[in-house]
Tab-separated table of C-alpha atoms and ligand atoms in Angstrom:
chain	number	residue	atom	x	y	z
A	18	MET	CA	-3.407	19.005	19.019
A	19	ALA	CA	-1.994	17.140	15.974
A	20	LEU	CA	-4.655	16.228	13.336
A	21	ARG	CA	-4.956	12.354	13.062
A	22	LEU	CA	-4.803	11.033	9.579
A	23	ASP	CA	-7.632	8.391	9.546
A	24	GLY	CA	-6.983	5.813	6.718
A	25	LYS	CA	-9.983	3.933	8.180
A	26	ILE	CA	-12.361	6.523	7.436
A	27	LEU	CA	-10.919	7.526	4.083
A	28	ALA	CA	-10.812	3.826	2.812
A	29	GLN	CA	-14.436	3.651	3.750
A	30	GLU	CA	-15.190	6.934	1.679
A	31	ILE	CA	-13.281	5.195	-1.366
A	32	GLU	CA	-15.088	2.153	-0.871
A	33	GLN	CA	-18.552	3.796	-1.017
A	34	ARG	CA	-17.311	5.633	-4.433
A	35	LEU	CA	-15.953	2.492	-5.727
A	36	HIS	CA	-19.139	0.697	-4.957
A	37	SER	CA	-21.164	3.358	-7.022
A	38	ASP	CA	-19.009	3.384	-9.879
A	39	ILE	CA	-19.195	-0.335	-10.138
A	40	GLN	CA	-22.799	-0.279	-9.982
A	41	ARG	CA	-22.920	2.316	-12.685
A	42	GLY	CA	-20.384	0.256	-14.948
A	43	LEU	CA	-21.910	-3.071	-14.320
A	44	SER	CA	-25.257	-1.979	-15.978
A	45	GLN	CA	-23.062	-1.033	-19.070
A	46	VAL	CA	-20.802	-4.033	-19.437
A	47	GLY	CA	-22.890	-6.830	-17.584
A	48	ARG	CA	-19.996	-7.996	-15.195
A	49	PRO	CA	-18.095	-6.573	-12.016
A	50	PRO	CA	-14.539	-5.974	-11.742
A	51	GLY	CA	-12.553	-9.136	-10.895
A	52	LEU	CA	-9.504	-9.397	-8.681
A	53	ALA	CA	-7.088	-12.468	-8.504
A	54	VAL	CA	-5.253	-13.081	-5.181
A	55	ILE	CA	-2.461	-15.504	-5.480
A	56	ARG	CA	-0.844	-16.641	-2.362
A	57	VAL	CA	1.870	-18.992	-2.125
A	58	GLY	CA	3.074	-20.987	1.178
A	59	ASN	CA	1.719	-20.108	4.733
A	60	ASP	CA	3.014	-16.869	5.784
A	61	PRO	CA	0.544	-16.225	8.749
A	62	ALA	CA	0.445	-12.316	8.163
A	63	SER	CA	-0.160	-12.979	4.624
A	64	GLY	CA	-3.331	-15.017	5.538
A	65	VAL	CA	-4.682	-12.025	7.470
A	66	TYR	CA	-3.892	-9.630	4.622
A	67	VAL	CA	-5.385	-11.677	1.992
A	68	ALA	CA	-8.576	-12.465	4.179
A	69	ASN	CA	-8.875	-8.567	4.616
A	70	LYS	CA	-8.400	-8.099	0.837
A	71	GLN	CA	-11.198	-10.528	-0.121
A	72	LYS	CA	-13.634	-9.081	2.553
A	73	ALA	CA	-13.111	-5.508	0.948
A	74	CYS	CA	-13.651	-6.748	-2.549
A	75	ASN	CA	-17.019	-8.310	-1.285
A	76	ARG	CA	-18.062	-4.892	0.404
A	77	VAL	CA	-17.639	-2.885	-2.893
A	78	GLY	CA	-19.004	-5.579	-5.302
A	79	LEU	CA	-15.587	-6.684	-6.937
A	80	LYS	CA	-15.636	-10.496	-7.601
A	81	SER	CA	-12.445	-12.207	-5.921
A	82	PHE	CA	-10.606	-15.282	-7.324
A	83	GLY	CA	-8.613	-16.472	-4.595
A	84	LEU	CA	-5.662	-19.002	-5.223
A	85	HIS	CA	-3.694	-20.576	-2.370
A	86	LEU	CA	-0.807	-22.554	-3.525
A	87	PRO	CA	1.309	-24.638	-1.319
A	88	GLY	CA	4.980	-23.308	-0.397
A	89	ASN	CA	6.628	-26.050	-2.414
A	90	THR	CA	5.121	-25.205	-5.598
A	91	SER	CA	7.614	-24.953	-8.626
A	92	ILE	CA	8.032	-21.394	-10.091
A	93	ASP	CA	6.731	-22.891	-13.537
A	94	GLU	CA	3.462	-23.683	-11.893
A	95	VAL	CA	3.041	-20.250	-10.313
A	96	ILE	CA	3.775	-18.634	-13.787
A	97	LYS	CA	1.373	-20.719	-15.331
A	98	GLN	CA	-1.470	-19.753	-12.880
A	99	ILE	CA	-0.590	-16.218	-13.327
A	100	GLN	CA	-0.696	-16.694	-17.096
A	101	GLU	CA	-4.103	-18.179	-16.862
A	102	PHE	CA	-5.311	-15.138	-14.932
A	103	ASN	CA	-3.713	-12.766	-17.590
A	104	GLN	CA	-5.839	-14.700	-20.331
A	105	ASN	CA	-9.025	-14.722	-18.180
A	106	ASP	CA	-11.291	-11.954	-19.278
A	107	LEU	CA	-13.247	-11.810	-15.976
A	108	VAL	CA	-10.097	-10.923	-13.948
A	109	ASP	CA	-9.017	-7.285	-14.222
A	110	GLY	CA	-6.495	-7.238	-11.369
A	111	ILE	CA	-3.866	-9.801	-10.385
A	112	LEU	CA	-2.333	-9.703	-6.958
A	113	LEU	CA	0.843	-11.598	-5.976
A	114	GLN	CA	0.814	-11.555	-2.126
A	115	LEU	CA	4.312	-11.119	-0.818
A	116	PRO	CA	6.358	-12.170	0.677
A	117	LEU	CA	6.921	-15.308	-1.316
A	118	PRO	CA	8.461	-18.429	0.042
A	119	ASN	CA	12.479	-18.203	0.427
A	120	GLY	CA	14.269	-18.438	-3.119
A	121	MET	CA	11.187	-17.926	-5.374
A	122	ASP	CA	12.123	-14.999	-7.781
A	123	GLU	CA	9.644	-12.092	-6.864
A	124	SER	CA	10.968	-10.151	-9.364
A	125	LEU	CA	10.252	-12.656	-12.344
A	126	LEU	CA	6.897	-13.318	-11.067
A	127	LEU	CA	6.015	-9.773	-10.876
A	128	SER	CA	6.915	-9.384	-14.505
A	129	VAL	CA	4.710	-12.055	-15.748
A	130	ILE	CA	1.481	-10.277	-14.767
A	131	ASP	CA	-0.036	-8.594	-17.441
A	132	PRO	CA	0.859	-4.737	-16.809
A	133	LEU	CA	-2.854	-3.691	-17.451
A	134	LYS	CA	-3.958	-6.370	-14.655
A	135	ASP	CA	-1.132	-5.060	-12.306
A	136	ALA	CA	-3.400	-4.740	-9.157
A	137	ASP	CA	-0.294	-3.731	-6.867
A	138	GLY	CA	1.242	-1.429	-9.460
A	139	LEU	CA	4.616	-3.065	-9.107
A	140	HIS	CA	5.231	-4.200	-12.551
A	141	SER	CA	8.296	-2.474	-14.316
A	142	LEU	CA	6.090	-0.815	-16.832
A	143	ASN	CA	3.956	0.629	-13.998
A	144	LEU	CA	6.947	1.803	-12.163
A	145	GLY	CA	8.332	3.333	-15.493
A	146	LYS	CA	4.866	5.190	-16.004
A	147	LEU	CA	5.253	6.579	-12.349
A	148	ILE	CA	8.649	7.924	-13.163
A	149	LYS	CA	7.346	9.449	-16.464
A	150	GLY	CA	4.319	10.803	-14.975
A	151	GLU	CA	1.884	8.729	-16.972
A	152	LYS	CA	-1.283	7.390	-15.678
A	153	GLY	CA	-1.361	3.634	-14.794
A	154	ALA	CA	-1.527	1.240	-11.853
A	155	ARG	CA	0.135	2.632	-8.762
A	156	SER	CA	1.900	1.194	-5.854
A	157	CYS	CA	-0.856	0.723	-3.355
A	158	THR	CA	0.863	1.914	-0.185
A	159	PRO	CA	2.520	4.937	-1.373
A	160	ALA	CA	-0.738	6.011	-3.388
A	161	GLY	CA	-2.667	5.511	-0.222
A	162	VAL	CA	-0.413	7.769	1.755
A	163	MET	CA	-0.835	10.451	-1.176
A	164	ALA	CA	-4.532	10.251	-0.775
A	165	LEU	CA	-4.493	10.670	2.940
A	166	LEU	CA	-2.418	13.779	2.388
A	167	SER	CA	-4.516	15.245	-0.126
A	168	ARG	CA	-7.877	14.419	1.425
A	169	ASN	CA	-6.770	16.154	4.745
A	170	LYS	CA	-5.538	19.136	2.509
A	171	ILE	CA	-1.885	18.899	3.475
A	172	SER	CA	0.043	20.848	0.908
A	173	LEU	CA	3.305	19.364	-0.198
A	174	GLN	CA	4.350	22.233	-2.915
A	175	GLY	CA	7.868	23.323	-2.035
A	176	LYS	CA	7.934	21.220	1.410
A	177	ARG	CA	11.128	19.369	2.386
A	178	ALA	CA	9.790	15.692	2.495
A	179	LEU	CA	12.035	12.865	3.674
A	180	VAL	CA	11.312	9.171	3.118
A	181	ILE	CA	13.036	6.795	5.351
A	182	GLY	CA	13.258	3.484	3.174
A	183	ARG	CA	14.132	2.769	-0.377
A	184	SER	CA	12.232	-0.349	-1.269
A	185	ILE	CA	10.516	-0.681	-4.402
A	186	LEU	CA	7.193	-1.693	-2.591
A	187	VAL	CA	7.117	1.540	-0.688
A	188	GLY	CA	10.083	3.855	-0.390
A	189	LYS	CA	11.161	4.669	-3.857
A	190	PRO	CA	7.630	5.038	-5.412
A	191	MET	CA	6.852	7.043	-2.444
A	192	ALA	CA	9.701	9.502	-3.195
A	193	LEU	CA	8.482	9.607	-6.846
A	194	MET	CA	5.080	10.465	-5.813
A	195	LEU	CA	6.044	13.204	-3.396
A	196	GLN	CA	8.346	14.682	-5.973
A	197	ALA	CA	5.495	14.641	-8.607
A	198	ALA	CA	3.631	16.701	-5.947
A	199	ASN	CA	6.438	19.371	-6.065
A	200	ALA	CA	7.931	18.535	-2.654
A	201	THR	CA	11.673	18.515	-2.375
A	202	VAL	CA	12.457	14.906	-1.526
A	203	SER	CA	15.235	13.332	0.080
A	204	VAL	CA	15.513	9.536	0.595
A	205	ALA	CA	17.284	7.757	3.620
A	206	HIS	CA	18.161	4.131	4.098
A	207	SER	CA	20.321	1.722	6.182
A	208	HIS	CA	23.461	3.208	4.980
A	209	THR	CA	22.410	6.674	5.820
A	210	GLN	CA	24.683	8.488	8.274
A	211	ASN	CA	23.371	11.090	11.032
A	212	LEU	CA	19.681	10.263	10.235
A	213	VAL	CA	18.682	12.382	13.062
A	214	ASP	CA	20.162	15.562	11.331
A	215	MET	CA	17.950	14.686	8.258
A	216	THR	CA	14.619	13.715	9.887
A	217	ARG	CA	14.852	17.284	12.015
A	218	GLU	CA	15.104	19.144	8.468
A	219	ALA	CA	12.018	17.448	7.298
A	220	GLU	CA	8.647	19.167	7.101
A	221	VAL	CA	6.919	15.902	5.903
A	222	LEU	CA	8.553	12.678	7.272
A	223	VAL	CA	7.409	9.415	5.935
A	224	VAL	CA	8.880	6.307	7.710
A	225	ALA	CA	8.952	3.080	5.866
A	226	ALA	CA	12.136	1.262	7.304
A	227	GLY	CA	10.310	-1.462	8.763
A	228	LYS	CA	12.075	-0.952	12.522
A	229	PRO	CA	9.764	-0.929	15.261
A	230	GLN	CA	9.400	2.290	17.120
A	231	MET	CA	12.778	3.622	15.856
A	232	ILE	CA	11.617	7.315	15.390
A	233	GLY	CA	11.142	9.358	18.416
A	234	ALA	CA	10.476	12.819	19.582
A	235	GLU	CA	14.252	13.646	19.214
A	236	HIS	CA	14.012	13.099	15.263
A	237	ILE	CA	11.074	15.499	14.940
A	238	SER	CA	10.853	19.039	13.662
A	239	PRO	CA	8.138	20.757	15.706
A	240	GLY	CA	4.860	21.252	13.415
A	241	SER	CA	5.778	18.634	10.889
A	242	VAL	CA	3.657	16.018	9.094
A	243	VAL	CA	4.471	12.275	9.993
A	244	VAL	CA	3.240	9.323	8.125
A	245	ASP	CA	4.165	5.886	9.594
A	246	VAL	CA	4.102	3.269	7.175
A	247	GLY	CA	5.567	0.530	9.476
A	248	ILE	CA	3.469	-2.048	11.016
A	249	HIS	CA	4.777	-4.708	13.589
A	250	ARG	CA	3.104	-7.002	15.778
A	251	LEU	CA	5.099	-7.004	19.068
A	252	PRO	CA	4.705	-9.575	21.789
A	253	GLN	CA	3.381	-7.935	24.984
A	254	LYS	CA	3.536	-9.040	28.528
A	255	VAL	CA	0.149	-10.134	29.589
A	256	ASN	CA	-1.538	-10.386	33.045
A	257	GLU	CA	-3.049	-13.920	33.743
A	258	GLY	CA	-6.336	-14.424	31.866
A	259	THR	CA	-5.829	-11.569	29.425
A	260	LYS	CA	-5.981	-13.082	26.003
A	261	LYS	CA	-4.167	-10.142	23.986
A	262	LYS	CA	-0.577	-11.280	23.422
A	263	VAL	CA	0.732	-8.954	20.709
A	264	ILE	CA	0.443	-5.258	20.264
A	265	LEU	CA	0.506	-3.319	16.722
A	266	CYS	CA	2.975	-0.466	16.461
A	267	GLY	CA	4.533	1.338	13.747
A	268	ASP	CA	7.938	2.559	13.189
A	269	VAL	CA	7.142	5.622	15.232
A	270	ARG	CA	6.897	6.063	18.899
A	271	PHE	CA	3.373	7.512	18.380
A	272	GLN	CA	2.940	8.573	21.935
A	273	GLU	CA	6.012	10.872	22.327
A	274	VAL	CA	5.717	12.175	18.579
A	275	GLU	CA	2.227	12.994	18.341
A	276	PRO	CA	2.584	16.296	20.677
A	277	LYS	CA	5.169	17.587	18.613
A	278	VAL	CA	3.568	17.403	15.217
A	279	SER	CA	0.826	19.026	13.231
A	280	ALA	CA	-0.611	15.704	11.670
A	281	ILE	CA	0.410	12.017	12.032
A	282	THR	CA	-1.011	8.485	10.961
A	283	PRO	CA	-1.710	6.190	13.821
A	284	VAL	CA	-0.950	2.654	13.625
A	285	PRO	CA	-3.208	0.779	13.262
A	286	GLY	CA	-5.851	2.795	11.279
A	287	GLY	CA	-3.446	4.956	9.092
A	288	VAL	CA	-1.731	3.814	5.985
A	289	GLY	CA	-2.949	0.000	6.617
A	290	PRO	CA	-6.544	0.440	5.368
A	291	MET	CA	-5.496	2.743	2.439
A	292	THR	CA	-3.352	0.054	1.015
A	293	VAL	CA	-6.380	-2.250	0.545
A	294	ALA	CA	-8.422	0.763	-0.749
A	295	MET	CA	-5.797	1.618	-3.299
A	296	LEU	CA	-5.505	-2.181	-4.323
A	297	LEU	CA	-9.355	-2.004	-5.184
A	298	VAL	CA	-8.797	1.231	-6.983
A	299	ASN	CA	-6.173	-0.061	-9.313
A	300	THR	CA	-8.571	-3.092	-10.148
A	301	VAL	CA	-11.466	-0.778	-10.749
A	302	PHE	CA	-9.385	1.539	-12.852
A	303	SER	CA	-8.085	-1.510	-14.990
A	304	TRP	CA	-11.748	-2.769	-15.328
A	305	GLN	CA	-13.100	0.731	-16.428
A	306	LYS	CA	-9.904	0.752	-18.946
A	307	ARG	CA	-10.450	-2.834	-20.381
A	308	CYS	CA	-14.088	-2.528	-20.695
A	309	GLY	CA	-14.202	1.046	-22.236
A	310	LEU	CA	-15.787	2.891	-19.303
A	311	SER	CA	-15.034	6.344	-18.469
A	312	LEU	CA	-12.070	6.595	-16.079
A	313	SER	CA	-13.328	8.093	-12.906
A	314	LEU	CA	-10.479	7.293	-10.322
A	315	SER	CA	-7.586	9.381	-11.996
A	316	ASP	CA	-7.650	11.878	-9.037
A	317	LEU	CA	-6.664	8.815	-6.948
A	318	LEU	CA	-3.653	7.486	-8.984
A	319	PRO	CA	-1.078	10.164	-8.126
B	24	NAD	P1	12.035	-3.397	3.299
B	24	NAD	O1	12.616	-4.094	4.651
B	24	NAD	O2	11.955	-3.891	1.983
B	24	NAD	O3	12.629	-1.967	3.327
B	24	NAD	C1	13.069	-1.013	4.416
B	24	NAD	C2	13.814	-0.003	3.925
B	24	NAD	O4	14.034	0.657	5.106
B	24	NAD	C3	15.274	-0.385	3.209
B	24	NAD	O5	15.525	0.464	2.211
B	24	NAD	C4	16.204	-0.078	4.255
B	24	NAD	O6	17.257	0.438	3.628
B	24	NAD	C5	15.715	0.944	5.072
B	24	NAD	N1	16.070	1.139	6.411
B	24	NAD	C6	16.042	0.010	7.549
B	24	NAD	N2	16.622	0.317	8.431
B	24	NAD	C7	16.845	1.784	8.599
B	24	NAD	C8	17.463	2.623	9.223
B	24	NAD	N3	17.900	2.286	10.543
B	24	NAD	N4	17.580	3.884	8.813
B	24	NAD	C9	17.325	4.179	7.770
B	24	NAD	N5	16.566	3.554	6.780
B	24	NAD	C10	16.588	2.040	7.195
B	24	NAD	O7	10.581	-2.732	3.877
B	24	NAD	P2	9.062	-2.244	3.044
B	24	NAD	O8	8.614	-3.260	2.274
B	24	NAD	O9	9.752	-0.969	2.402
B	24	NAD	O10	8.317	-2.030	4.318
B	24	NAD	C11	8.601	-1.068	5.250
B	24	NAD	C12	7.672	-1.168	6.334
B	24	NAD	O11	6.379	-0.667	5.878
B	24	NAD	C13	7.614	-2.700	7.361
B	24	NAD	O12	7.400	-2.276	8.418
B	24	NAD	C14	6.403	-3.347	6.510
B	24	NAD	O13	5.586	-4.139	7.267
B	24	NAD	C15	5.337	-1.875	6.320
B	24	NAD	N6	4.435	-2.096	5.304
B	24	NAD	C16	3.243	-1.577	5.895
B	24	NAD	C17	2.149	-1.564	4.603
B	24	NAD	C18	0.920	-1.114	5.055
B	24	NAD	O14	-0.102	-1.283	4.315
B	24	NAD	N7	0.680	-0.298	6.208
B	24	NAD	C19	2.491	-1.965	3.263
B	24	NAD	C20	3.724	-2.267	3.055
B	24	NAD	C21	4.751	-2.220	3.994
């Protein structure tokens, strides 16, 4: 029976740890960590994600500064708002919720965020630190995956790992983190030929392609570890009187893959909660650093 890599439970554990670290630091510096969450436009999924992040801030004792701008806000205005948060001493982390409205330059806006306040770990300087193995804010989703593997004592040393997806948000930093943990890493992407041959070789398979249920039993090497980063809301046929109209699923066909593997993340309840937990970790790490407190979270920043 496969081990379920439960992100919900681990995220709760991390939140408890952050709560006590914050209480301890608060008595020394007199203010809690602050996280600014900037949302531009009305992407409906983003609304849910932002609300979840703000609730998580409240649970651990982080002060959140929410800013919701209309979709037609000029890029200069968004830059100005980011710069104000950069200057605000009560703000330790800044998160620009993605996706941005069509045509808004994501890369430019991410580069305006003070790298010391980069709650999502997506600033070029922090991605550079990841490449060099220097401590710094880490991309939340892959860092969450690493924490989940480590907490479940899944060794990566010398393992053949395959990451499906090469985005800056997930795939690329994921591959670097697995490599830093001494796995032998391959990366597949939309131009990869014969994907199934690669997946069958993998002892650790991380799927971040954004394609609902693309990976099935035929892709899996028996006994491997599978991490499903994908998250999709699929419309579902409903009986009359039933309210639920969507189901959540990942990039992996969980039911058929689970019996073949040694460990697997569920969707929901796997990688998703870890992404939020790591956002808090990055912000508390930055607060500790900016306030001269001792750094207690380095083990969570791979
Ligand atoms: P993206 O669209 O930016 O990147 C997808 C990557 O997958 C690309 O590099 C592409 O080349 C590759 N790809 C697409 N089809 C492929 C195929 N058939 N074979 C091999 N490679 C293929 O997406 P992203 O931002 O990296 O996110 C990936 C998925 O993870 C999405 O479903 C997203 O919703 C989810 N996600 C979840 C969390 C979470 O917290 N659970 C966080 C971030 C992203």
